[in-house]
CSV table of C-alpha atoms and ligand atoms in Angstrom, one decimal:
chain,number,residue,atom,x,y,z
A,1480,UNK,CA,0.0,0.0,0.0
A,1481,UNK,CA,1.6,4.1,-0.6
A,1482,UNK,CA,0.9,6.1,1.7
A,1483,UNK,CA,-1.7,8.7,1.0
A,1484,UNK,CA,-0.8,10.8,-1.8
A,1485,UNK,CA,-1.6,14.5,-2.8
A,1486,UNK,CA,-4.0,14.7,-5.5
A,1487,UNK,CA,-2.1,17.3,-7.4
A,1488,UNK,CA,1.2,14.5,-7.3
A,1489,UNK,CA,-1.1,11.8,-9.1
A,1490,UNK,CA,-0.9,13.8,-12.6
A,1491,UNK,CA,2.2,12.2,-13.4
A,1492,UNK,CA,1.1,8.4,-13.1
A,1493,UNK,CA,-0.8,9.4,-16.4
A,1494,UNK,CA,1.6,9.6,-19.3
A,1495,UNK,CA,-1.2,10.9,-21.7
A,1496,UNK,CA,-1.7,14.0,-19.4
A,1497,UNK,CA,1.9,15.6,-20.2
A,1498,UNK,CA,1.1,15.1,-23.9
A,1499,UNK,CA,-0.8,17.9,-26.0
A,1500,UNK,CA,-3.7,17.9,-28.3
A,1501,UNK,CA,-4.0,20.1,-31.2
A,1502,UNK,CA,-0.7,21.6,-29.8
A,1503,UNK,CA,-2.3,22.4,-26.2
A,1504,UNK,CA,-1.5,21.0,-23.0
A,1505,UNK,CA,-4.1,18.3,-23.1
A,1506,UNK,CA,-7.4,19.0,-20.4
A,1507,UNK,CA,-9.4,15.5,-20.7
A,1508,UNK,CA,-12.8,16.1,-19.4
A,1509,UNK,CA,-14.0,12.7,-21.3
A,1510,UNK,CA,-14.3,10.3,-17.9
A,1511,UNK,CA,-17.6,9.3,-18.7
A,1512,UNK,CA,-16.5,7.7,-22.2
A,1513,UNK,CA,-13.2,5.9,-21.0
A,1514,UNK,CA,-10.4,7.1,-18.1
A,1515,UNK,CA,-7.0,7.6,-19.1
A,1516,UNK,CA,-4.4,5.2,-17.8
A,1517,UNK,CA,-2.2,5.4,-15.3
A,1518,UNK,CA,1.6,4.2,-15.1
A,1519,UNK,CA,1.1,0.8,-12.6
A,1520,UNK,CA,-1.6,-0.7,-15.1
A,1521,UNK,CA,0.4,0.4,-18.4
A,1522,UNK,CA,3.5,-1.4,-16.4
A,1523,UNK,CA,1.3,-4.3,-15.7
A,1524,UNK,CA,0.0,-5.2,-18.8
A,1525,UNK,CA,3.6,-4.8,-20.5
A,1526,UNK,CA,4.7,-7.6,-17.4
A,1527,UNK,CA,2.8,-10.0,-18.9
A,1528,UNK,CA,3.2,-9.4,-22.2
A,1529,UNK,CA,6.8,-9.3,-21.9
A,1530,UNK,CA,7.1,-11.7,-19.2
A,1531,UNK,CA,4.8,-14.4,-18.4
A,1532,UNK,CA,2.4,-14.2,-21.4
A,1533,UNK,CA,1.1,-17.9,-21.6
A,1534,UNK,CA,-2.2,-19.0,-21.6
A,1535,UNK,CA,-4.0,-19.9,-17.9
A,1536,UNK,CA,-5.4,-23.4,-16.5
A,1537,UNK,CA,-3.5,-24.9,-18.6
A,1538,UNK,CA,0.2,-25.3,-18.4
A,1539,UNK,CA,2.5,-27.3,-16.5
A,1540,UNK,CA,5.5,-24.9,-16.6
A,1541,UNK,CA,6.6,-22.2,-14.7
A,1542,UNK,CA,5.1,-19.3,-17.1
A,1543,UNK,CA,1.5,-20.8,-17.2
A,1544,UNK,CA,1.5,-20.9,-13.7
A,1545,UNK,CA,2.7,-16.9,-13.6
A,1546,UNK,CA,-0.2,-16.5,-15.5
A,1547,UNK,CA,-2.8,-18.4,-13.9
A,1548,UNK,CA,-1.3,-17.2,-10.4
A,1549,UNK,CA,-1.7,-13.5,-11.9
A,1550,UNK,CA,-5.4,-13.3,-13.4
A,1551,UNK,CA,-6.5,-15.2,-9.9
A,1552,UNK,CA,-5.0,-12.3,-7.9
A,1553,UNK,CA,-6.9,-10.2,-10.4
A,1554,UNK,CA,-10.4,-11.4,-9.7
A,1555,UNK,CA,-9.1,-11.4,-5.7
A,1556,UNK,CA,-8.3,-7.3,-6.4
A,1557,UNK,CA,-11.7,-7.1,-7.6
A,1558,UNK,CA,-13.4,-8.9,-4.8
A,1559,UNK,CA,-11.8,-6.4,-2.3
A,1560,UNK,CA,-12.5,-3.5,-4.8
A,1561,UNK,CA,-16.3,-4.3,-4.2
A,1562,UNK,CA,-16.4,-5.9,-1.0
A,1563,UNK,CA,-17.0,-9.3,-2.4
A,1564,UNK,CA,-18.4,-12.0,0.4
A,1565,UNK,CA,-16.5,-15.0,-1.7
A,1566,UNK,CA,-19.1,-17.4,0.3
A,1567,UNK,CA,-22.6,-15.7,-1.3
A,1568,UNK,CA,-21.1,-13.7,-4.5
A,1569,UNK,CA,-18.9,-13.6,-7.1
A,1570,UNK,CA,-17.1,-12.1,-9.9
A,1571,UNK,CA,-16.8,-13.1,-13.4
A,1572,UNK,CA,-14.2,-11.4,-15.8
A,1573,UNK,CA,-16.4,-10.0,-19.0
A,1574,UNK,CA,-15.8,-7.9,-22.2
A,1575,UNK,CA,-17.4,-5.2,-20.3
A,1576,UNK,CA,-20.7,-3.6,-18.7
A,1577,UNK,CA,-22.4,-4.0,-22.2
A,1578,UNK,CA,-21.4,-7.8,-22.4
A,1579,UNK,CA,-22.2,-8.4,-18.6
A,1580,UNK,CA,-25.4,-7.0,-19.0
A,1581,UNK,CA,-25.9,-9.3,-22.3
A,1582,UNK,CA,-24.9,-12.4,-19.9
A,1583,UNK,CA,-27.6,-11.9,-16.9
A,1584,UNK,CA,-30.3,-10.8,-20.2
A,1585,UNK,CA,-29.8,-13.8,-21.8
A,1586,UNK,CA,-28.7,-16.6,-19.3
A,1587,UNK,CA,-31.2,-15.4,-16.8
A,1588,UNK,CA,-34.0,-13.5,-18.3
A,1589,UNK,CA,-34.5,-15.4,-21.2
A,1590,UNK,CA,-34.6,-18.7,-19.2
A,1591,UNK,CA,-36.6,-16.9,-16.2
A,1592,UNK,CA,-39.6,-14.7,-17.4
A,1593,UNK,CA,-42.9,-15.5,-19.4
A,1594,UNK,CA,-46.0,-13.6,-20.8
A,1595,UNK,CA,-46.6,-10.9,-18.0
A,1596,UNK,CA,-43.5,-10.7,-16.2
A,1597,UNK,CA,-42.3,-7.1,-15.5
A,1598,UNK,CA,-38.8,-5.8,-15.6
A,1599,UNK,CA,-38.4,-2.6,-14.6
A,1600,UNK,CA,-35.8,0.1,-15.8
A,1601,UNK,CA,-35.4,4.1,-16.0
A,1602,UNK,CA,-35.8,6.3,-18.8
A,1603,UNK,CA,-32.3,7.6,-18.2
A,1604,UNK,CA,-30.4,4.5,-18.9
A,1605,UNK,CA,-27.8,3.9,-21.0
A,1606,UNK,CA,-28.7,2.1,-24.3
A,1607,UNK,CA,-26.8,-1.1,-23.3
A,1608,UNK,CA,-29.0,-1.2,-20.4
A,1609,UNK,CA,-32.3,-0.8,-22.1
A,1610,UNK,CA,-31.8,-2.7,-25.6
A,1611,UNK,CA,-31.1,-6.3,-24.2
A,1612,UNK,CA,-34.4,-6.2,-21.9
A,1613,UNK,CA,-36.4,-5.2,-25.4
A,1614,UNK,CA,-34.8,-8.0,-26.8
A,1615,UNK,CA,-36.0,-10.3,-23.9
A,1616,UNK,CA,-39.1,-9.0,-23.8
A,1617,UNK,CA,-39.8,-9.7,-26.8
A,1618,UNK,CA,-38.3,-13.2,-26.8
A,1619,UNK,CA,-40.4,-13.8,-23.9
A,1620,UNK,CA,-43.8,-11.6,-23.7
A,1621,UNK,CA,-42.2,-9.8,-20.7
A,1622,UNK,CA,-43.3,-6.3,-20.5
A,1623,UNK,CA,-40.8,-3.5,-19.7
A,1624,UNK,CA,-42.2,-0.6,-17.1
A,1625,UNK,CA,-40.4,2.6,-16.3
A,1626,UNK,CA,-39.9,4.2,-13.1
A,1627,UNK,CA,-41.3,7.9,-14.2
A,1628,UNK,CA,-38.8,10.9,-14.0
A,1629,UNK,CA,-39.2,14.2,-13.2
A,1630,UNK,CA,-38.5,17.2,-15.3
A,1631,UNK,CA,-35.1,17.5,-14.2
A,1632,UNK,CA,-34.3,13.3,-14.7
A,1633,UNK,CA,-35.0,12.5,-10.9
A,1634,UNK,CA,-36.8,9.3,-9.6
A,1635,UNK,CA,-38.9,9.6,-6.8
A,1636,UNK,CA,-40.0,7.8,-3.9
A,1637,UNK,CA,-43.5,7.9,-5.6
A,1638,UNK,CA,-42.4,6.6,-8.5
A,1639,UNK,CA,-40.5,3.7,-7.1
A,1640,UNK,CA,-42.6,2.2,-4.9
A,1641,UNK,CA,-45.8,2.7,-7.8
A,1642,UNK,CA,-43.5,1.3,-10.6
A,1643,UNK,CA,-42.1,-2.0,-8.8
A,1644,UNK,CA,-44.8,-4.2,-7.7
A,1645,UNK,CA,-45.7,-8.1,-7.6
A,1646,UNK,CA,-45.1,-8.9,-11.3
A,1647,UNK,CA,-41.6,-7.0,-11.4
A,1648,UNK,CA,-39.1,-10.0,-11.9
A,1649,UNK,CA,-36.0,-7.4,-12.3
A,1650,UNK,CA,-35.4,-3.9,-11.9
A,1651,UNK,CA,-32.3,-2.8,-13.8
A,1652,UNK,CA,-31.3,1.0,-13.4
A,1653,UNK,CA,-28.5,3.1,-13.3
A,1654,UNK,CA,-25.8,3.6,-10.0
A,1655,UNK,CA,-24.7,6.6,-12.2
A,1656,UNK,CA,-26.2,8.7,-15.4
A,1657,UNK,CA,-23.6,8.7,-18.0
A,1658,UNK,CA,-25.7,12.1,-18.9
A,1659,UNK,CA,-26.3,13.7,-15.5
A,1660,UNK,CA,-24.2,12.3,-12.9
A,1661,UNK,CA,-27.3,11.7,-11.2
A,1662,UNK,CA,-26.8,9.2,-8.9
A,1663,UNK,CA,-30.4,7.2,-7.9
A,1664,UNK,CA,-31.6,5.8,-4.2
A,1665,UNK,CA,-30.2,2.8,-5.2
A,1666,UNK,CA,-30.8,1.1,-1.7
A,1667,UNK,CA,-34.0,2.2,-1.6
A,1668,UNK,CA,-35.0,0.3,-5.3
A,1669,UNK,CA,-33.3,-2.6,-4.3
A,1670,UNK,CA,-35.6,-2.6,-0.8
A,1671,UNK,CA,-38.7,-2.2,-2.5
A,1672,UNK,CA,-37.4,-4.6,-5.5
A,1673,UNK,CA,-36.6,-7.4,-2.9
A,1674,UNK,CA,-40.0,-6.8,-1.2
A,1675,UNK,CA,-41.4,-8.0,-4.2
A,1676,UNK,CA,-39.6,-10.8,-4.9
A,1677,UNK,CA,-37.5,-9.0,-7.5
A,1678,UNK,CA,-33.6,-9.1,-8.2
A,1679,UNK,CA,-32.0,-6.2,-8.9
A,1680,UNK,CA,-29.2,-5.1,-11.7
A,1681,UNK,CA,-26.9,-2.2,-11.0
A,1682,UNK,CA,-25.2,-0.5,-13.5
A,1683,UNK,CA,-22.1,0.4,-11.7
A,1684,UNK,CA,-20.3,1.7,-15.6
A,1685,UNK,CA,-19.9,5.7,-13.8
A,1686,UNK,CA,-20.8,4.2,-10.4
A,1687,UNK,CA,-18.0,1.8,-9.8
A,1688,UNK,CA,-14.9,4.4,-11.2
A,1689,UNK,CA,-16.0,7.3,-9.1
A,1690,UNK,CA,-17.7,5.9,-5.8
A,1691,UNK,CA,-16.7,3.2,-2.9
A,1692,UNK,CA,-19.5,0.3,-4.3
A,1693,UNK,CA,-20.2,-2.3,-1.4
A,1694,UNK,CA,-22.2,-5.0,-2.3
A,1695,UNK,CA,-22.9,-7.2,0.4
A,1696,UNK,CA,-24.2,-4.1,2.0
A,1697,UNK,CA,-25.7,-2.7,-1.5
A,1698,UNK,CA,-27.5,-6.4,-1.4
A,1699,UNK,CA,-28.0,-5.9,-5.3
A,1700,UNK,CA,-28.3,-8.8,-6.9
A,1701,UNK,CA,-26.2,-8.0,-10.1
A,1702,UNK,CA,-23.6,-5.1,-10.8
A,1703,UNK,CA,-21.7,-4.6,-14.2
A,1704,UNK,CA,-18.7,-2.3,-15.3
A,1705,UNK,CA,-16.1,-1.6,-17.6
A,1706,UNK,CA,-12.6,-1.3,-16.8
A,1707,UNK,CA,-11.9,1.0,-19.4
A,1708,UNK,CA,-13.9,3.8,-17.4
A,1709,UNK,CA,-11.7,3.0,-13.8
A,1710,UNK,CA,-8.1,3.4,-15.7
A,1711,UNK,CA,-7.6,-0.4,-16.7
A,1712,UNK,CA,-7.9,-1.7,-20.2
A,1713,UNK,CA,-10.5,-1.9,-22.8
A,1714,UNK,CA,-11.9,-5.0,-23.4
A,1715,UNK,CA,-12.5,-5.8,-19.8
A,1716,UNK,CA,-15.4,-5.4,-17.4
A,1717,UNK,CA,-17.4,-7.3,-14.6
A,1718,UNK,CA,-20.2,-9.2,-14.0
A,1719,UNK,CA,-20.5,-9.6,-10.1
A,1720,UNK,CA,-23.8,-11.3,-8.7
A,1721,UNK,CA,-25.1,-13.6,-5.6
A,1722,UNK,CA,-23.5,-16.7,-6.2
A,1723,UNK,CA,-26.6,-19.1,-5.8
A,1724,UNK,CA,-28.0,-16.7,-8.8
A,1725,UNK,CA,-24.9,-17.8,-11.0
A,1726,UNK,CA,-25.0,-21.6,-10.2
A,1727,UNK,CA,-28.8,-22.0,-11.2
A,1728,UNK,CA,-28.5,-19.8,-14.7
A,1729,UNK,CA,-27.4,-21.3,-17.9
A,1730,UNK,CA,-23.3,-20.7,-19.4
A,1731,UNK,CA,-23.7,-17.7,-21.6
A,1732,UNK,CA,-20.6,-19.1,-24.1
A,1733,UNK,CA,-20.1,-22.8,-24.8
A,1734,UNK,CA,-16.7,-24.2,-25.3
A,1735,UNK,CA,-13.3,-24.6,-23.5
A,1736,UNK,CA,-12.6,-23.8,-20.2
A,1737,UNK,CA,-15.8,-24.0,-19.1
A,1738,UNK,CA,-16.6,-27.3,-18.9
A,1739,UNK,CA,-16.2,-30.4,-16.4
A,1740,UNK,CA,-16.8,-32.9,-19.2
A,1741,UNK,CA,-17.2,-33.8,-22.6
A,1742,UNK,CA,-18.4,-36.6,-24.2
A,1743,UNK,CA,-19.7,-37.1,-28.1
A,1744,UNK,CA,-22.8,-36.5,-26.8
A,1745,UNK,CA,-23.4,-34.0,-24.3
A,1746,UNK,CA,-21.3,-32.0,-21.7
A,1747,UNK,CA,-21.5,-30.9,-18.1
A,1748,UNK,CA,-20.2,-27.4,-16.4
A,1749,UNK,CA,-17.6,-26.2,-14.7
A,1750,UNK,CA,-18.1,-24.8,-11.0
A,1751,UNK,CA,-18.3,-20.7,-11.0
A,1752,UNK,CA,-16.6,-18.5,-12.3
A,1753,UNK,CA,-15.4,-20.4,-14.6
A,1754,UNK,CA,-18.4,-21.6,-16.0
A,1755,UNK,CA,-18.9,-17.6,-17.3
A,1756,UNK,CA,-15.3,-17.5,-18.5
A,1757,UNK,CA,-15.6,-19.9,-21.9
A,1758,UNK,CA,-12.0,-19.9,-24.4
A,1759,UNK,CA,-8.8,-18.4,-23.4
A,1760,UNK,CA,-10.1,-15.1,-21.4
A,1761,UNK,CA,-8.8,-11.7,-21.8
A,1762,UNK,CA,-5.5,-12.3,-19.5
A,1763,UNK,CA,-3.9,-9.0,-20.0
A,1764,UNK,CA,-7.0,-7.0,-19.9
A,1765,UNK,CA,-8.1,-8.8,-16.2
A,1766,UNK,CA,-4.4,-8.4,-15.2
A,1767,UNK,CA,-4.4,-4.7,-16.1
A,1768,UNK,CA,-8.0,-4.2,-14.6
A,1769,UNK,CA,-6.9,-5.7,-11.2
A,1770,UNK,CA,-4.0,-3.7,-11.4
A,1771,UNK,CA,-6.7,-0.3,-11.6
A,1772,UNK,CA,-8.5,-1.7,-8.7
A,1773,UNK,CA,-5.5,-2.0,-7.0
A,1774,UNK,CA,-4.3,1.1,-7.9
A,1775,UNK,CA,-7.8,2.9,-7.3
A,1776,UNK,CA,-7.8,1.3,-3.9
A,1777,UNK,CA,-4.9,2.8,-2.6
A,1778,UNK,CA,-5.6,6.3,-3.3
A,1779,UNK,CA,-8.6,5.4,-1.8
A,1780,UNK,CA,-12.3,5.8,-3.2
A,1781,UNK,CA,-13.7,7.7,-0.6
A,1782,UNK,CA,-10.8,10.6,-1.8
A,1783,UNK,CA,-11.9,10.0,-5.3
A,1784,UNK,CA,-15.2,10.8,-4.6
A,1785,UNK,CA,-14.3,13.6,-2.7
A,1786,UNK,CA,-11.9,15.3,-5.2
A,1787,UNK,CA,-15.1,15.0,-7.7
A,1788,UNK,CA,-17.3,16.1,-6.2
A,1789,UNK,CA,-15.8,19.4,-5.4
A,1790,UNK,CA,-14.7,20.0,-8.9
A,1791,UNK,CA,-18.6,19.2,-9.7
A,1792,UNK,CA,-19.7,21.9,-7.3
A,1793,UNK,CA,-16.8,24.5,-8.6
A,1794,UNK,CA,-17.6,23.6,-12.3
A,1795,UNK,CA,-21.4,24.5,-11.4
A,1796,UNK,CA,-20.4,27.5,-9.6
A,1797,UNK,CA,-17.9,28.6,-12.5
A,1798,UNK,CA,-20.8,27.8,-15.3
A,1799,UNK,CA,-23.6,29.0,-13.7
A,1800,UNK,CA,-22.4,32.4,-13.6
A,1801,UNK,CA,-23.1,32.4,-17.7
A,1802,UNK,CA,-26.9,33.0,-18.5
A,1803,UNK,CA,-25.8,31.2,-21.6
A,1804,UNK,CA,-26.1,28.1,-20.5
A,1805,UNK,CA,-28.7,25.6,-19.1
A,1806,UNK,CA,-27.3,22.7,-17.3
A,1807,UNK,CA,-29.1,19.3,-16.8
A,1808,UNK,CA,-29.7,17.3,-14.3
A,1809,UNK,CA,-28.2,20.1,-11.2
A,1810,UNK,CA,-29.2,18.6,-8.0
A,1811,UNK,CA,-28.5,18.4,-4.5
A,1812,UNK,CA,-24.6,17.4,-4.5
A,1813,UNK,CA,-25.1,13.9,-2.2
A,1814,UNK,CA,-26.9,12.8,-5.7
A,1815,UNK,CA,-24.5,14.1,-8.2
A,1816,UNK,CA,-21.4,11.9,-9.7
A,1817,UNK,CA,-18.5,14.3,-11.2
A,1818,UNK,CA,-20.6,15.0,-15.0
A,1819,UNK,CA,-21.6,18.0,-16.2
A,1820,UNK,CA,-24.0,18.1,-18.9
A,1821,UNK,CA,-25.5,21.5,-20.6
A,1822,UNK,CA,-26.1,23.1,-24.0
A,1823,UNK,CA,-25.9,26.8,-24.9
A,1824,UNK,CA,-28.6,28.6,-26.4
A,1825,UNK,CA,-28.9,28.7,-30.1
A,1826,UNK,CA,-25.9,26.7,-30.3
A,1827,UNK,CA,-25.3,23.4,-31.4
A,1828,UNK,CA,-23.3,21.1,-29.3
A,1829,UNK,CA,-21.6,19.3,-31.8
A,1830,UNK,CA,-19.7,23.0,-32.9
A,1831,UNK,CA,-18.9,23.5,-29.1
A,1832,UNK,CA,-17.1,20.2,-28.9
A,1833,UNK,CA,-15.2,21.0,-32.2
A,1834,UNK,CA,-13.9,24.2,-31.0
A,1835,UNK,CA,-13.1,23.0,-27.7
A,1836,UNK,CA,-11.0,20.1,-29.2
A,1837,UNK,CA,-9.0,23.1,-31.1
A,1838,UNK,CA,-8.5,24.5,-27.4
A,1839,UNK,CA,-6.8,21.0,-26.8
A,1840,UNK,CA,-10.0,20.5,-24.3
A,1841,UNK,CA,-11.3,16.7,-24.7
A,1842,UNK,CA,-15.2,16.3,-24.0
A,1843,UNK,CA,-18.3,14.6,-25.6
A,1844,UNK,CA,-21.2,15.8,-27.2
A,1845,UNK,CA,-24.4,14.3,-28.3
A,1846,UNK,CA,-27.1,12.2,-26.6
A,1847,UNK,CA,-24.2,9.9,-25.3
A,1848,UNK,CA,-25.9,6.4,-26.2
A,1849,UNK,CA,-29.2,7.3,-23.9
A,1850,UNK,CA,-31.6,8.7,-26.1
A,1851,UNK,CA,-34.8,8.3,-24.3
A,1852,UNK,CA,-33.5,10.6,-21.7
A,1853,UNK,CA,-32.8,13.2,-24.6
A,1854,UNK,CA,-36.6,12.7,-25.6
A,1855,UNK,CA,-37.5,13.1,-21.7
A,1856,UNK,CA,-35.2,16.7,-22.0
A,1857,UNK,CA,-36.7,17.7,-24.9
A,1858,UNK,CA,-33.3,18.1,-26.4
A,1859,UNK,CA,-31.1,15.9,-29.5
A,1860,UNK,CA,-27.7,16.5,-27.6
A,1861,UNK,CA,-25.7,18.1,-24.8
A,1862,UNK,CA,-21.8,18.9,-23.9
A,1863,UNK,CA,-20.6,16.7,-21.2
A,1864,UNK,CA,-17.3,17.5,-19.2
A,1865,UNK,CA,-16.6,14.6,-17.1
A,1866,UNK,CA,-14.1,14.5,-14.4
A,1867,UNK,CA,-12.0,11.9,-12.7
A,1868,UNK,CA,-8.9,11.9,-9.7
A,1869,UNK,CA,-6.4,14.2,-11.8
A,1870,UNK,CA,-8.9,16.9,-13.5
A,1871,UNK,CA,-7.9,20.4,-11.5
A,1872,UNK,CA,-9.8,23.5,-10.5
A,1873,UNK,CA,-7.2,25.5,-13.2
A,1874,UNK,CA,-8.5,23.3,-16.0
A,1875,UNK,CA,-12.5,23.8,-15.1
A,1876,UNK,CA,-11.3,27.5,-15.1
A,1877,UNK,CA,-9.5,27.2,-18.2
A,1878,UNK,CA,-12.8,25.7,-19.8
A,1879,UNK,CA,-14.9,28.2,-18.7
A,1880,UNK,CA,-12.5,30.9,-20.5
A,1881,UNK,CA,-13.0,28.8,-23.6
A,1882,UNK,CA,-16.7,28.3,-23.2
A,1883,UNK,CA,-17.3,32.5,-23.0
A,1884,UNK,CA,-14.6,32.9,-26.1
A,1885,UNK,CA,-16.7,30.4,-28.2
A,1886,UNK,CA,-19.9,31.7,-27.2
A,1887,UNK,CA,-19.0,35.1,-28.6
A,1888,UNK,CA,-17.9,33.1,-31.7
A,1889,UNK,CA,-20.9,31.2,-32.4
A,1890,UNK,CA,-23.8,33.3,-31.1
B,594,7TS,N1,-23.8,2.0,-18.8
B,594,7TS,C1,-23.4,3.3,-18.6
B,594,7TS,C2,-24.1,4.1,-17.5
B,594,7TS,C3,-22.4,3.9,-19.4
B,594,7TS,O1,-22.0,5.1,-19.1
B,594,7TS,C4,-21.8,3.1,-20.4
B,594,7TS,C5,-20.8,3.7,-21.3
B,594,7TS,C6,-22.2,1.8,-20.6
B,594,7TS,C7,-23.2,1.3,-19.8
B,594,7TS,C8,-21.6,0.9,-21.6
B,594,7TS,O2,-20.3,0.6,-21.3
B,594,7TS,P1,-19.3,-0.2,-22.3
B,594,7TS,O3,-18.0,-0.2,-21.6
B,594,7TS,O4,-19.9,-1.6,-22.4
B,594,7TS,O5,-19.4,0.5,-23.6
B,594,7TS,N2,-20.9,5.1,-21.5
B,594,7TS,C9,-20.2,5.9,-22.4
B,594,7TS,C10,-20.4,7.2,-22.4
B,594,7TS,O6,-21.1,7.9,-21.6
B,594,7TS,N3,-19.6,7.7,-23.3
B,594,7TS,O7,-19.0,6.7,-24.0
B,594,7TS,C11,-19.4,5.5,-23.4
């Protein structure tokens, strides 16, 4: 473990941060899309390729057995990273939240629900979170309900408790909007879910890079995220749920690795995790992830969280000062992850990202793969400056400066 380290000192873990774009000093304010990556995971995945990069459960030699021993201590960083109770839950190594959320759709939901069955989501989710449960539902006459929101994309108590009732089978919502920040009650879904009988899916994509996520206290059923989004590598995500959940559902992928036996013809499973992890998994990528867990974990979430949040509340005190802009989603700050959405009037946001990028300032622009919660706004698209542990008050000041210079451009 480091000791604890200055916020400011943690810049230089991240190689990409002393380069420039467009010939500027590089400010990434692109979180919510991917992280950038700090030195330990970089140095990690270069180990094992240069080292010890054989295939796992499989050798007899000295490498394989690196390997092996390495992507176990991976899934054990990720069990501590969540607070994993290795007797009820567990963790299985994914392509990412997108994937995970593809595994519990199709090797639960599909096997699971009939004519009539409800699964309940939000009108804010991201697409990957809404277009697998239409796909179920249609597969399986299951009928999709959404927990209202208010104008500002809130759930309320109201809602909630209306929304989820006997025939909900799952609720699947957000821990995070990837458009807001807006962080929903999620212990309070999950108590009414369970009430009913329901399990419940948390999208932890935002949630699990930017707040501590416990889930034996949580008592969610299901959480999925990316690695890309906590500084480990693409191609690499989670699918943790209650481990009596993951023994009764069907494999998602058929083939090696996940097997017990083989005959000509038929074939039993392997116990879990492995029964998830069919073919040679992604070694590097689970290596690299549990090296971001690790290296998240000793900064310490809790700081994480902290350092966001008040670069949330000086970004909305910097940006509100222009009548320009309208910003979505502002809410009381115990609710709001590190994203800032808005548009500017009369202006489209695809012109402000475009002359941002010439200020080398990296941020997204459009409905950010959750249209619905466009519709709900009213709007085709906003600017969204999302912050992780080494954004700084001087770059949210150096945006605002290019946000006034490019309104006076455009409008
Ligand atoms: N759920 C949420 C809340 C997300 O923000 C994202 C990615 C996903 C699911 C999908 O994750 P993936 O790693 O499987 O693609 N969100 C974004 C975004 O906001 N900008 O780019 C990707």
């Amino acid at each position: 473990m480091t000791t604890v380290r200055n916020m400011a000192d943690l810049r230089s873990d991240f190689p990409a941060l002393s380069g420039t774009m467009r010939g500027r000093d590089l400010v990434y304010f692109d979180n919510g899309a991917t992280s950038l990556k700090p030195q330990p995971v970089i140095d990690a995945l270069n180990d094992y390729y240069s080292r010890y990069s054989a295939n796992i459960h499989r050798g007899v030699y000295e490498m394989s057995e690196l390997a092996t021993a390495a992507y176990d201590r991976a899934r054990e960083s990720i069990y501590r990273f969540l607070s994993v109770d290795t007797e009820t839950g567990e963790v299985i190594f994914t392509r990412g939240t997108t994937e995970s959320v593809n595994l519990v759709a199709t090797s639960w939901a599909r096997e699971q629900l009939g004519p009539g069955d409800e699964i309940v989501l939000t009108a804010m989710e991201h697409h990957s979170n809404i277009v697998p449960w239409q796909q179920v539902a249609r597969r399986t006459g299951a009928v999709i309900r959404y927990i209202p929101l208010t104008p500002e994309g809130f759930l309320t108590d109201e809602g909630i408790t209306q929304t989820i009732g006997d025939k909900t089978r799952l609720v699947a919502v957000t821990g995070m909007s990837n458009v807001t920040g807006y962080m929903p009650p999620l212990e309070r879904i999950i108590e009414v879910a369970h009430r009913h009988g329901a399990l419940v899916l948390v999208d932890g994509a935002q949630l699990a890079s930017h707040r501590p996520v416990d889930v034996g206290a949580l008592d969610c059923d299901f959480l999925v995220f990316s690695g890309h989004k906590m500084c480990g590598p693409t191609g690499i995500g989670v699918l943790y749920a209650k481990k009596n959940l993951l023994e009764s559902m069907e494999p998602f992928l058929f083939g090696g690795d996940m097997i017990r036996e083989v005959t000509l013809e038929h074939s039993t499973w392997a116990r879990v995790p492995e029964k998830f992890e069919a073919g040679t998994p992604n070694i590097a990528g689970a290596i690299g992830l549990g090296a971001a867990a690790d290296y998240l974990m000793d900064i310490g979430m809790e700081r994480i969280a902290e350092h966001e949040h008040r670069l949330t509340e000086y970004m909305t005190t910097v940006m509100h000062r222009f009548p320009f802009i309208r910003n979505y989603g502002d809410q009381s700050p115990d609710r709001r992850g590190g994203i800032f959405s808005f548009t500017i009037d009369g202006v489209h946001p695809h012109d402000v990202g475009s002359l941002l990028d010439q200020q080398g300032i990296a941020v997204r622009t459009g409905f950010h793969c959750a249209q619905p919660l466009m519709t709900h706004f009213g709007i085709t698209g906003t600017i969204r400056a999302s912050f992780f542990l080494y954004n700084t008050e001087e770059e949210i000041d150096q945006f605002a400066r290019a946000v006034e210079r490019l309104y006076e451009i455009l409008s």
